[in-house]
mmCIF file of C-alpha atoms in Angstrom:
data_model
loop_
_atom_site.group_PDB
_atom_site.id
_atom_site.type_symbol
_atom_site.label_atom_id
_atom_site.label_comp_id
_atom_site.label_asym_id
_atom_site.label_seq_id
_atom_site.Cartn_x
_atom_site.Cartn_y
_atom_site.Cartn_z
ATOM 1 C CA UNK A 1 2.443 -17.881 -5.758
ATOM 2 C CA UNK A 2 1.136 -16.570 -2.429
ATOM 3 C CA UNK A 3 -2.463 -17.263 -1.402
ATOM 4 C CA UNK A 4 -4.316 -15.865 1.593
ATOM 5 C CA UNK A 5 -7.551 -16.754 3.370
ATOM 6 C CA UNK A 6 -9.263 -16.027 6.664
ATOM 7 C CA UNK A 7 -8.491 -18.339 9.576
ATOM 8 C CA UNK A 8 -11.192 -21.050 9.668
ATOM 9 C CA UNK A 9 -13.255 -21.781 12.789
ATOM 10 C CA UNK A 10 -12.670 -25.291 14.162
ATOM 11 C CA UNK A 11 -15.354 -26.462 16.613
ATOM 12 C CA UNK A 12 -14.032 -28.748 19.324
ATOM 13 C CA UNK A 13 -15.771 -31.699 20.973
ATOM 14 C CA UNK A 14 -18.219 -30.687 23.762
ATOM 15 C CA UNK A 15 -16.248 -32.702 26.325
ATOM 16 C CA UNK A 16 -13.124 -30.615 25.754
ATOM 17 C CA UNK A 17 -12.623 -27.591 27.981
ATOM 18 C CA UNK A 18 -13.403 -24.107 26.683
ATOM 19 C CA UNK A 19 -10.893 -21.255 26.694
ATOM 20 C CA UNK A 20 -13.391 -18.899 28.360
ATOM 21 C CA UNK A 21 -14.241 -21.165 31.300
ATOM 22 C CA UNK A 22 -11.727 -23.950 32.012
ATOM 23 C CA UNK A 23 -14.050 -25.496 34.622
ATOM 24 C CA UNK A 24 -16.990 -26.027 32.290
ATOM 25 C CA UNK A 25 -16.609 -29.395 30.545
ATOM 26 C CA UNK A 26 -19.863 -29.121 28.563
ATOM 27 C CA UNK A 27 -19.116 -26.037 26.435
ATOM 28 C CA UNK A 28 -18.112 -25.794 22.808
ATOM 29 C CA UNK A 29 -15.198 -23.555 21.983
ATOM 30 C CA UNK A 30 -13.918 -22.117 18.703
ATOM 31 C CA UNK A 31 -10.173 -22.369 18.020
ATOM 32 C CA UNK A 32 -8.936 -20.398 15.052
ATOM 33 C CA UNK A 33 -6.098 -22.399 13.508
ATOM 34 C CA UNK A 34 -4.580 -22.745 10.033
ATOM 35 C CA UNK A 35 -4.251 -26.013 8.178
ATOM 36 C CA UNK A 36 -0.918 -27.802 8.034
ATOM 37 C CA UNK A 37 1.419 -26.201 5.484
ATOM 38 C CA UNK A 38 -0.095 -22.747 5.916
ATOM 39 C CA UNK A 39 1.439 -19.811 7.813
ATOM 40 C CA UNK A 40 -0.719 -17.726 10.136
ATOM 41 C CA UNK A 41 -0.529 -13.952 10.616
ATOM 42 C CA UNK A 42 -3.216 -12.267 12.726
ATOM 43 C CA UNK A 43 -6.608 -13.480 11.415
ATOM 44 C CA UNK A 44 -5.425 -14.796 8.040
ATOM 45 C CA UNK A 45 -3.706 -17.907 6.708
ATOM 46 C CA UNK A 46 -1.040 -17.717 3.982
ATOM 47 C CA UNK A 47 0.064 -20.416 1.552
ATOM 48 C CA UNK A 48 3.476 -20.061 -0.134
ATOM 49 C CA UNK A 49 4.334 -21.963 -3.314
ATOM 50 C CA UNK A 50 7.567 -21.633 -5.296
ATOM 51 C CA UNK A 51 6.285 -23.441 -8.387
ATOM 52 C CA UNK A 52 6.126 -21.596 -11.728
ATOM 53 C CA UNK A 53 2.617 -20.891 -13.014
ATOM 54 C CA UNK A 54 0.759 -18.513 -15.287
ATOM 55 C CA UNK A 55 -1.443 -15.883 -13.686
ATOM 56 C CA UNK A 56 -4.580 -17.814 -14.684
ATOM 57 C CA UNK A 57 -3.248 -21.122 -13.295
ATOM 58 C CA UNK A 58 -2.148 -19.427 -10.061
ATOM 59 C CA UNK A 59 -5.615 -17.926 -9.636
ATOM 60 C CA UNK A 60 -7.319 -21.278 -10.254
ATOM 61 C CA UNK A 61 -4.944 -22.980 -7.817
ATOM 62 C CA UNK A 62 -5.710 -20.403 -5.123
ATOM 63 C CA UNK A 63 -9.470 -20.733 -5.581
ATOM 64 C CA UNK A 64 -9.240 -24.536 -5.468
ATOM 65 C CA UNK A 65 -7.690 -24.412 -1.972
ATOM 66 C CA UNK A 66 -10.199 -21.866 -0.717
ATOM 67 C CA UNK A 67 -7.972 -18.790 -0.963
ATOM 68 C CA UNK A 68 -7.257 -15.861 -3.261
ATOM 69 C CA UNK A 69 -4.113 -14.235 -4.645
ATOM 70 C CA UNK A 70 -2.547 -12.004 -2.031
ATOM 71 C CA UNK A 71 -3.310 -8.270 -2.027
ATOM 72 C CA UNK A 72 -1.530 -6.283 0.684
ATOM 73 C CA UNK A 73 -3.831 -4.357 3.024
ATOM 74 C CA UNK A 74 -1.171 -2.484 4.982
ATOM 75 C CA UNK A 75 2.573 -2.043 5.445
ATOM 76 C CA UNK A 76 2.737 -4.456 8.413
ATOM 77 C CA UNK A 77 1.335 -7.310 6.329
ATOM 78 C CA UNK A 78 3.721 -6.527 3.437
ATOM 79 C CA UNK A 79 6.746 -6.530 5.788
ATOM 80 C CA UNK A 80 5.692 -9.867 7.303
ATOM 81 C CA UNK A 81 5.313 -11.491 3.860
ATOM 82 C CA UNK A 82 8.746 -10.161 2.798
ATOM 83 C CA UNK A 83 10.301 -11.778 5.880
ATOM 84 C CA UNK A 84 8.564 -15.085 5.106
ATOM 85 C CA UNK A 85 9.891 -15.041 1.537
ATOM 86 C CA UNK A 86 13.454 -14.369 2.736
ATOM 87 C CA UNK A 87 13.157 -17.073 5.404
ATOM 88 C CA UNK A 88 11.993 -19.614 2.835
ATOM 89 C CA UNK A 89 14.657 -18.474 0.315
ATOM 90 C CA UNK A 90 11.956 -18.060 -2.322
ATOM 91 C CA UNK A 91 11.875 -15.777 -5.353
ATOM 92 C CA UNK A 92 8.764 -14.483 -7.093
ATOM 93 C CA UNK A 93 8.808 -13.020 -10.588
ATOM 94 C CA UNK A 94 6.780 -12.865 -13.793
ATOM 95 C CA UNK A 95 8.062 -14.053 -17.165
ATOM 96 C CA UNK A 96 7.406 -10.943 -19.269
ATOM 97 C CA UNK A 97 7.951 -12.703 -22.596
ATOM 98 C CA UNK A 98 5.731 -15.730 -22.063
ATOM 99 C CA UNK A 99 2.918 -14.159 -20.044
ATOM 100 C CA UNK A 100 2.832 -10.629 -21.477
ATOM 101 C CA UNK A 101 -0.906 -10.619 -22.229
ATOM 102 C CA UNK A 102 -1.765 -12.016 -18.791
ATOM 103 C CA UNK A 103 0.408 -9.408 -17.096
ATOM 104 C CA UNK A 104 -1.271 -6.585 -19.012
ATOM 105 C CA UNK A 105 -4.704 -7.852 -17.956
ATOM 106 C CA UNK A 106 -3.505 -8.097 -14.356
ATOM 107 C CA UNK A 107 -1.997 -4.597 -14.348
ATOM 108 C CA UNK A 108 -5.124 -2.998 -15.833
ATOM 109 C CA UNK A 109 -7.180 -4.209 -12.893
ATOM 110 C CA UNK A 110 -4.775 -2.738 -10.365
ATOM 111 C CA UNK A 111 -5.470 0.621 -8.801
ATOM 112 C CA UNK A 112 -3.400 3.514 -10.218
ATOM 113 C CA UNK A 113 -0.515 4.910 -8.180
ATOM 114 C CA UNK A 114 -0.714 8.225 -6.367
ATOM 115 C CA UNK A 115 1.952 10.309 -8.097
ATOM 116 C CA UNK A 116 4.901 11.579 -6.013
ATOM 117 C CA UNK A 117 4.217 15.210 -7.032
ATOM 118 C CA UNK A 118 0.510 14.909 -6.332
ATOM 119 C CA UNK A 119 -2.501 14.639 -8.633
ATOM 120 C CA UNK A 120 -6.027 15.858 -9.258
ATOM 121 C CA UNK A 121 -9.107 13.722 -8.708
ATOM 122 C CA UNK A 122 -9.086 10.924 -11.351
ATOM 123 C CA UNK A 123 -12.899 10.999 -11.717
ATOM 124 C CA UNK A 124 -13.701 12.796 -14.993
ATOM 125 C CA UNK A 125 -17.148 13.998 -13.819
ATOM 126 C CA UNK A 126 -15.706 15.577 -10.653
ATOM 127 C CA UNK A 127 -15.833 19.414 -10.847
ATOM 128 C CA UNK A 128 -13.064 19.788 -8.248
ATOM 129 C CA UNK A 129 -9.816 20.618 -10.071
ATOM 130 C CA UNK A 130 -7.678 20.954 -6.927
ATOM 131 C CA UNK A 131 -4.167 19.508 -7.196
ATOM 132 C CA UNK A 132 -3.785 17.295 -4.119
ATOM 133 C CA UNK A 133 -0.152 17.199 -3.024
ATOM 134 C CA UNK A 134 -0.701 14.745 -0.174
ATOM 135 C CA UNK A 135 -2.408 11.353 -0.274
ATOM 136 C CA UNK A 136 -4.523 12.198 2.778
ATOM 137 C CA UNK A 137 -5.995 15.248 1.018
ATOM 138 C CA UNK A 138 -7.160 13.127 -1.924
ATOM 139 C CA UNK A 139 -8.573 10.537 0.502
ATOM 140 C CA UNK A 140 -10.598 13.189 2.362
ATOM 141 C CA UNK A 141 -11.933 14.525 -0.951
ATOM 142 C CA UNK A 142 -12.884 11.005 -2.092
ATOM 143 C CA UNK A 143 -14.785 10.334 1.147
ATOM 144 C CA UNK A 144 -16.589 13.698 0.981
ATOM 145 C CA UNK A 145 -17.606 13.484 -2.696
ATOM 146 C CA UNK A 146 -17.323 9.963 -4.103
ATOM 147 C CA UNK A 147 -18.705 7.891 -1.205
ATOM 148 C CA UNK A 148 -22.460 7.299 -1.310
ATOM 149 C CA UNK A 149 -22.648 7.114 2.500
ATOM 150 C CA UNK A 150 -20.879 9.397 4.964
ATOM 151 C CA UNK A 151 -19.858 8.666 8.541
ATOM 152 C CA UNK A 152 -20.703 11.407 11.058
ATOM 153 C CA UNK A 153 -20.245 11.823 14.810
ATOM 154 C CA UNK A 154 -23.529 12.563 16.595
ATOM 155 C CA UNK A 155 -23.928 14.168 19.998
ATOM 156 C CA UNK A 156 -26.476 12.198 22.068
ATOM 157 C CA UNK A 157 -27.293 15.213 24.198
ATOM 158 C CA UNK A 158 -28.345 17.750 21.545
ATOM 159 C CA UNK A 159 -28.522 15.449 18.466
ATOM 160 C CA UNK A 160 -26.032 17.627 16.593
ATOM 161 C CA UNK A 161 -23.993 15.884 13.864
ATOM 162 C CA UNK A 162 -20.388 16.793 13.119
ATOM 163 C CA UNK A 163 -17.946 15.588 10.458
ATOM 164 C CA UNK A 164 -15.204 14.276 12.763
ATOM 165 C CA UNK A 165 -14.976 12.817 16.252
ATOM 166 C CA UNK A 166 -12.413 15.453 17.211
ATOM 167 C CA UNK A 167 -14.845 18.295 16.480
ATOM 168 C CA UNK A 168 -17.649 16.378 18.224
ATOM 169 C CA UNK A 169 -15.538 15.924 21.367
ATOM 170 C CA UNK A 170 -14.700 19.624 21.351
ATOM 171 C CA UNK A 171 -18.406 20.468 20.989
ATOM 172 C CA UNK A 172 -19.452 18.217 23.888
ATOM 173 C CA UNK A 173 -16.697 19.484 26.166
ATOM 174 C CA UNK A 174 -17.378 23.173 25.448
ATOM 175 C CA UNK A 175 -21.183 23.121 25.158
ATOM 176 C CA UNK A 176 -22.346 20.456 27.596
ATOM 177 C CA UNK A 177 -19.435 20.521 30.072
ATOM 178 C CA UNK A 178 -19.422 16.737 30.253
ATOM 179 C CA UNK A 179 -16.462 14.693 31.493
ATOM 180 C CA UNK A 180 -17.595 11.472 29.791
ATOM 181 C CA UNK A 181 -17.146 12.848 26.279
ATOM 182 C CA UNK A 182 -16.951 9.484 24.478
ATOM 183 C CA UNK A 183 -20.099 8.332 26.276
ATOM 184 C CA UNK A 184 -22.108 11.005 24.467
ATOM 185 C CA UNK A 185 -20.682 10.142 21.045
ATOM 186 C CA UNK A 186 -22.249 7.828 18.516
ATOM 187 C CA UNK A 187 -21.251 7.094 14.905
ATOM 188 C CA UNK A 188 -23.986 7.252 12.271
ATOM 189 C CA UNK A 189 -24.086 6.690 8.503
ATOM 190 C CA UNK A 190 -26.026 9.220 6.420
ATOM 191 C CA UNK A 191 -26.676 9.771 2.725
ATOM 192 C CA UNK A 192 -24.015 11.943 1.092
ATOM 193 C CA UNK A 193 -25.819 14.909 -0.505
ATOM 194 C CA UNK A 194 -22.693 15.905 -2.468
ATOM 195 C CA UNK A 195 -22.216 12.397 -3.882
ATOM 196 C CA UNK A 196 -20.799 12.085 -7.401
ATOM 197 C CA UNK A 197 -20.460 8.524 -8.664
ATOM 198 C CA UNK A 198 -16.853 7.586 -9.515
ATOM 199 C CA UNK A 199 -18.105 5.021 -12.037
ATOM 200 C CA UNK A 200 -15.408 2.483 -12.843
ATOM 201 C CA UNK A 201 -12.602 4.799 -11.699
ATOM 202 C CA UNK A 202 -10.681 3.107 -8.850
ATOM 203 C CA UNK A 203 -9.252 5.092 -5.968
ATOM 204 C CA UNK A 204 -5.444 5.555 -6.354
ATOM 205 C CA UNK A 205 -3.148 3.677 -4.023
ATOM 206 C CA UNK A 206 0.143 4.467 -2.354
ATOM 207 C CA UNK A 207 3.412 2.977 -3.564
ATOM 208 C CA UNK A 208 4.568 -0.148 -1.768
ATOM 209 C CA UNK A 209 8.014 -0.164 -0.165
ATOM 210 C CA UNK A 210 9.317 -2.333 -3.019
ATOM 211 C CA UNK A 211 8.005 0.148 -5.607
ATOM 212 C CA UNK A 212 9.542 3.074 -3.715
ATOM 213 C CA UNK A 213 12.955 1.371 -3.628
ATOM 214 C CA UNK A 214 12.733 0.527 -7.345
ATOM 215 C CA UNK A 215 11.755 4.106 -8.216
ATOM 216 C CA UNK A 216 14.627 5.479 -6.141
ATOM 217 C CA UNK A 217 17.113 3.220 -7.941
ATOM 218 C CA UNK A 218 15.787 4.385 -11.323
ATOM 219 C CA UNK A 219 16.104 8.038 -10.289
ATOM 220 C CA UNK A 220 19.706 7.511 -9.164
ATOM 221 C CA UNK A 221 20.508 5.750 -12.438
ATOM 222 C CA UNK A 222 19.042 8.630 -14.478
ATOM 223 C CA UNK A 223 20.934 11.134 -12.345
ATOM 224 C CA UNK A 224 24.233 9.358 -13.087
ATOM 225 C CA UNK A 225 23.480 9.352 -16.824
ATOM 226 C CA UNK A 226 22.757 13.084 -16.816
ATOM 227 C CA UNK A 227 25.972 13.681 -14.870
ATOM 228 C CA UNK A 228 28.053 11.763 -17.402
ATOM 229 C CA UNK A 229 26.463 13.586 -20.355
ATOM 230 C CA UNK A 230 27.169 16.945 -18.729
ATOM 231 C CA UNK A 231 30.832 16.037 -18.296
ATOM 232 C CA UNK A 232 31.120 14.727 -21.862
ATOM 233 C CA UNK A 233 29.775 18.006 -23.252
ATOM 234 C CA UNK A 234 32.372 20.008 -21.304
ATOM 235 C CA UNK A 235 35.621 20.706 -23.275
ATOM 236 C CA UNK A 236 37.747 20.298 -20.141
ATOM 237 C CA UNK A 237 36.477 16.782 -19.557
ATOM 238 C CA UNK A 238 39.217 14.156 -19.065
ATOM 239 C CA UNK A 239 38.829 11.318 -21.620
ATOM 240 C CA UNK A 240 40.655 8.860 -19.399
ATOM 241 C CA UNK A 241 38.338 9.647 -16.490
ATOM 242 C CA UNK A 242 35.323 9.274 -18.780
ATOM 243 C CA UNK A 243 36.401 5.749 -19.749
ATOM 244 C CA UNK A 244 36.955 4.776 -16.119
ATOM 245 C CA UNK A 245 33.679 6.345 -15.026
ATOM 246 C CA UNK A 246 31.600 4.574 -17.670
ATOM 247 C CA UNK A 247 33.052 1.281 -16.480
ATOM 248 C CA UNK A 248 32.259 2.079 -12.830
ATOM 249 C CA UNK A 249 28.932 3.855 -13.151
ATOM 250 C CA UNK A 250 27.622 2.478 -9.837
ATOM 251 C CA UNK A 251 30.374 4.070 -7.757
ATOM 252 C CA UNK A 252 29.897 7.342 -5.889
ATOM 253 C CA UNK A 253 30.891 10.394 -7.925
ATOM 254 C CA UNK A 254 31.082 14.146 -7.427
ATOM 255 C CA UNK A 255 31.135 17.037 -9.925
ATOM 256 C CA UNK A 256 33.877 19.688 -9.851
ATOM 257 C CA UNK A 257 32.788 23.224 -10.822
ATOM 258 C CA UNK A 258 34.719 26.401 -11.681
ATOM 259 C CA UNK A 259 34.129 29.854 -10.148
ATOM 260 C CA UNK A 260 31.320 30.536 -12.645
ATOM 261 C CA UNK A 261 29.457 27.377 -11.695
ATOM 262 C CA UNK A 262 30.295 25.442 -14.885
ATOM 263 C CA UNK A 263 30.935 21.701 -14.679
ATOM 264 C CA UNK A 264 34.642 20.925 -15.200
ATOM 265 C CA UNK A 265 35.150 17.197 -14.731
ATOM 266 C CA UNK A 266 33.911 14.120 -12.900
ATOM 267 C CA UNK A 267 35.913 12.893 -9.928
ATOM 268 C CA UNK A 268 35.496 9.448 -8.419
ATOM 269 C CA UNK A 269 35.143 9.252 -4.646
ATOM 270 C CA UNK A 270 37.611 6.742 -3.245
#
């Protein structure tokens, strides 16, 4: 179990020196520290436990210590947690047989994965049927259509609003001939006129590094199986090689083809 919580504020005694002014002995200061037994990363505290527990018990345990089950916010946080697990020689896994119902409930609440070949908008009421091949394209669409509020960049000089800061900077530089471009920029939130409620549909997420590695291993395994079947269907296939290959399926292999491009046999790379 891994729990996370924000770093608590600890108020020191007024007679202790402050970090901002070391010469002022009458100031309070706020030190952000984690409790003993917790690991700190940026502005959050992390609690690692290697004990076995059901999903429900793990959740209750996390809440009881003022935390919540960990949900990665970015790749940097995920990498740091992986290093902590390796350093502590810990292993985390679910028992699929004993906690199958709890796992299904947990997985249903997770956001769906953005498919490797792209996907359309998952909101059924959305009229846009574009197939988004990149994650960023789907994200831009979601912000433009399925966010109730939109963030715009406003020019202080002429009050013009633009979608992005880049276009606003270009406008200020070309129209007003100002050197202090950022000084004339201000972010505002406005009502999205094109808003379509996504309902209970969650926004898809990217694969984690662990999921990408697992998917790659599965693809390589399927590729090897297809390779073996192709060789077994070929009449020139060597039975002895087939027996050896099936026993060493994880080794590197290469196909040998004839002049017509037909598979002849499977050769093991030494």
